[in-house]
Short mmCIF file of C-alpha atoms in Angstrom, two decimals:
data_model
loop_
_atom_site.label_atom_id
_atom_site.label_comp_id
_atom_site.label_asym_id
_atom_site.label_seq_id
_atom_site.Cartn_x
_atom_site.Cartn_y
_atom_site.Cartn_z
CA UNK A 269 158.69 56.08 55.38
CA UNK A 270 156.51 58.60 56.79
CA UNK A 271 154.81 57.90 60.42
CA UNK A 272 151.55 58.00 58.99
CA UNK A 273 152.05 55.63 56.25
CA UNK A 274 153.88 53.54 59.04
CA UNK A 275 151.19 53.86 60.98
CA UNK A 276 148.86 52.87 58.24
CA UNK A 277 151.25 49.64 57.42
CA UNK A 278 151.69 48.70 60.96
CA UNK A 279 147.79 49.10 61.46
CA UNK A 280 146.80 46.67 58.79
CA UNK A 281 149.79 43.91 60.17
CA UNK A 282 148.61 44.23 63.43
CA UNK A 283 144.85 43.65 62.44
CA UNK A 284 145.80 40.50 60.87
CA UNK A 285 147.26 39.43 64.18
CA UNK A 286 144.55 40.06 65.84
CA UNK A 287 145.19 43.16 67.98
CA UNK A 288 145.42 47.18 66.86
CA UNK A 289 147.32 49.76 67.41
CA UNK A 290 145.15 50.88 70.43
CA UNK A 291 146.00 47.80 71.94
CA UNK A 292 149.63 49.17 72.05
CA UNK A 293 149.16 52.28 72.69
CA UNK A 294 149.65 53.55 69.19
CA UNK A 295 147.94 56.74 67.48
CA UNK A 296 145.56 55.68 64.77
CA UNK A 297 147.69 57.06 60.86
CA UNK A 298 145.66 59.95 59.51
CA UNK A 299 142.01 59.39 57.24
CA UNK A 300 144.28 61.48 54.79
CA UNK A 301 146.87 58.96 54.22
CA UNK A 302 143.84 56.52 53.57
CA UNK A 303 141.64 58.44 51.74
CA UNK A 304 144.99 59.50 49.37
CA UNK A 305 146.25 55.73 49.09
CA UNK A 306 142.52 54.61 47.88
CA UNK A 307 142.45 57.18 44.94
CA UNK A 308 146.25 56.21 43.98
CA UNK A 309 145.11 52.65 43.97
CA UNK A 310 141.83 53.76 41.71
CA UNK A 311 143.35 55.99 39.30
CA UNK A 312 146.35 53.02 38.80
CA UNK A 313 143.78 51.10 37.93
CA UNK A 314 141.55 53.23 35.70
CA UNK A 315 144.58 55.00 34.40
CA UNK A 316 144.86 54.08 30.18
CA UNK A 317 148.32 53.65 27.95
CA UNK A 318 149.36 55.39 24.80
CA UNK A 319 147.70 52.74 22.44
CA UNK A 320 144.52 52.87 24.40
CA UNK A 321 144.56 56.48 23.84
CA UNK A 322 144.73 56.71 20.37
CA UNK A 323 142.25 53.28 19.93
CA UNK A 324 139.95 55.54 21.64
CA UNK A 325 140.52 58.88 19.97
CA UNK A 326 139.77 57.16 17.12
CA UNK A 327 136.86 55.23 18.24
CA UNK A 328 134.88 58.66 19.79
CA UNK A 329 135.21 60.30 16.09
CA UNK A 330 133.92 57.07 14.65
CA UNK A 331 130.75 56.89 16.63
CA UNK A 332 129.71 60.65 16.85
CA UNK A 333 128.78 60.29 12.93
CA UNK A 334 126.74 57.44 14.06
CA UNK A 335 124.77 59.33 16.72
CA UNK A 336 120.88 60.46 16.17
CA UNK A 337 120.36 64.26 17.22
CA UNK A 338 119.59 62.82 21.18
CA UNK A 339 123.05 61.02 21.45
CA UNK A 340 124.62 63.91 19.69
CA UNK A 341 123.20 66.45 21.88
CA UNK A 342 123.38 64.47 25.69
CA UNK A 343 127.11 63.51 23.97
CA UNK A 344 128.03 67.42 23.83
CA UNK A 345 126.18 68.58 27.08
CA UNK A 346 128.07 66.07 28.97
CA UNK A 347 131.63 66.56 27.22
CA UNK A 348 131.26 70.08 27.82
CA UNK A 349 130.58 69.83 31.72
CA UNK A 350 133.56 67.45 31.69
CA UNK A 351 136.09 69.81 29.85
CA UNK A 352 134.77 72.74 31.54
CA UNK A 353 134.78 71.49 34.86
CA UNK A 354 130.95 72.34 35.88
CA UNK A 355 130.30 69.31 38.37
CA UNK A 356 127.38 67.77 36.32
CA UNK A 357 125.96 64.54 37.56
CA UNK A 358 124.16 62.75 34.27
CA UNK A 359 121.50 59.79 34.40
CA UNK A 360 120.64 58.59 31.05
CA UNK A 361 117.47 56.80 30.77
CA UNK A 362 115.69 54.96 27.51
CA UNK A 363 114.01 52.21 26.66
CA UNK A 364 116.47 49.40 25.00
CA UNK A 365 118.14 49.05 22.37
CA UNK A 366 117.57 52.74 22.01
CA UNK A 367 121.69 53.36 22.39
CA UNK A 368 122.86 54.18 25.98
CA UNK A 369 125.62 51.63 26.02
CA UNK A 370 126.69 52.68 22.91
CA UNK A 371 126.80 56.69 23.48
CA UNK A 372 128.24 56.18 27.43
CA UNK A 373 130.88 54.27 25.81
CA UNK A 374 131.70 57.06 23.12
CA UNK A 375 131.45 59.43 26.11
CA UNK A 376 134.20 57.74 27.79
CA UNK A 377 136.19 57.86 24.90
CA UNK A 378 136.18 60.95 24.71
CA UNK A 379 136.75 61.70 27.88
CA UNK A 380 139.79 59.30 28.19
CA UNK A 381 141.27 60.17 24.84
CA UNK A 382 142.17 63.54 26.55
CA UNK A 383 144.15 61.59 29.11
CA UNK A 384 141.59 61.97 32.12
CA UNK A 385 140.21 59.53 34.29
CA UNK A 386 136.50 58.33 33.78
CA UNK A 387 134.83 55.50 35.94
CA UNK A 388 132.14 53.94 34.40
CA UNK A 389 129.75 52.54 36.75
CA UNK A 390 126.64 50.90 36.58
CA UNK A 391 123.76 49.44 38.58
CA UNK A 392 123.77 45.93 37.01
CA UNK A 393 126.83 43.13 36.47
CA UNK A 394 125.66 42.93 32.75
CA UNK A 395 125.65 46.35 32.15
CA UNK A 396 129.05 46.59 33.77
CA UNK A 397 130.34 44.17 31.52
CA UNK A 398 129.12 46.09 28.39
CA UNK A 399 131.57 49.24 29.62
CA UNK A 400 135.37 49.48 29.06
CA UNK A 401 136.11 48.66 32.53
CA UNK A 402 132.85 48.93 34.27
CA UNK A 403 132.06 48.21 37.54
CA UNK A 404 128.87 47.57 39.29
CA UNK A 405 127.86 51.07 41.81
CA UNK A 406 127.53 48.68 44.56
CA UNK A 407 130.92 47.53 44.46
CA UNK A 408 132.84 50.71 43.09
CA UNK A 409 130.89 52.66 46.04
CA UNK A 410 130.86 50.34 48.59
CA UNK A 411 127.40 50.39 48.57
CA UNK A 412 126.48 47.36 51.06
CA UNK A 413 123.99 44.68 49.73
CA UNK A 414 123.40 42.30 52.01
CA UNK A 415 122.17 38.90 51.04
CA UNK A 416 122.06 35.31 52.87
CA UNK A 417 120.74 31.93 52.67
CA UNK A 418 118.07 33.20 53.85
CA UNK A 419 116.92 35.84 51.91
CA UNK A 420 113.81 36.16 50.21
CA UNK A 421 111.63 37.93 48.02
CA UNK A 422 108.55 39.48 49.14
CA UNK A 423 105.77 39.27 46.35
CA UNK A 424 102.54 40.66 47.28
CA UNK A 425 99.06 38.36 46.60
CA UNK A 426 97.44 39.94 43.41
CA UNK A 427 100.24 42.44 42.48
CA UNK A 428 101.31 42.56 38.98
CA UNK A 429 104.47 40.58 40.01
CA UNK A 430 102.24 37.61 41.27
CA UNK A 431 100.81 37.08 38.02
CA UNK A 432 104.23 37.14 36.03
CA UNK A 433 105.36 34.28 38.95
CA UNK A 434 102.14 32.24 38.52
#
């Protein structure tokens, strides 16, 4: 065992106990160990088997001869900055039932039929649930929400959302 990742271990015991390393005059383990430990744990779990593979291969082809000329076109632009590593970041908006579920799910086909890793994240639980393995932004990110008993919503006298309540 290395001393960071001992470090790391003994860290989390002692923290459960109570105390921290700093309380025994320990070094604190690298952000490196941690930061490389979290994306082992993440691509473990987003990481696909043989059968899923091929379900998907399959799948991708299927859909693409489904796609109007939008799908087909966001579909290549963002398959392209995937494959050829360009560092795109992609929002697609439309009203529903126009097809965003089902062309960000043929996109991660794709994308995981090569064998990479894709996380598919979105900013609602239901949305989540419509992905192969979604996962709401606020939870994949960390992104803190905080609500308690006594949280409320603020809706201003006369405002559109007044009128939908009444």
């Amino acid at each position: 065992m290395t001393p960071t990742r001992l470090l790391s271990t003994t860290k989390h015991i002692l923290q459960c106990l109570g105390t921290s390393l700093c309380d025994h005059g320990l070094p604190l383990p690298t952000a490196t160990f941690k930061n490389e430990l979290e994306l082992l744990r993440l691509m473990m779990e987003e990481r696909s088997t043989p059968e899923e593979i091929e379900r998907m291969n399959r799948e991708w082809k299927k859909n693409l001869e489904a796609f109007t000329v939008e799908q087909k076109h966001a579909f290549n632009t963002i398959c392209d900055s995937v494959f050829n590593v360009r560092g795109k970041m992609f929002f697609i908006n439309a009203p529903g039932g126009t097809g965003k579920t089902f062309l960000e799910t043929t996109i991660l086909s794709r994308i995981c039929s090569e064998n990479k890793y894709t996380l598919a994240v979105a900013s609602s639980g239901i949305v989540a649930l419509l992905l192969p393995k979604g996962i709401t932004a606020h939870l994949r990110f960390k992104i803190p929400i905080n609500i308690f008993d006594i949280t409320t919503l603020y809706v201003v006298p006369k405002s559109p959302m007044n009128v939908v309540q009444e």
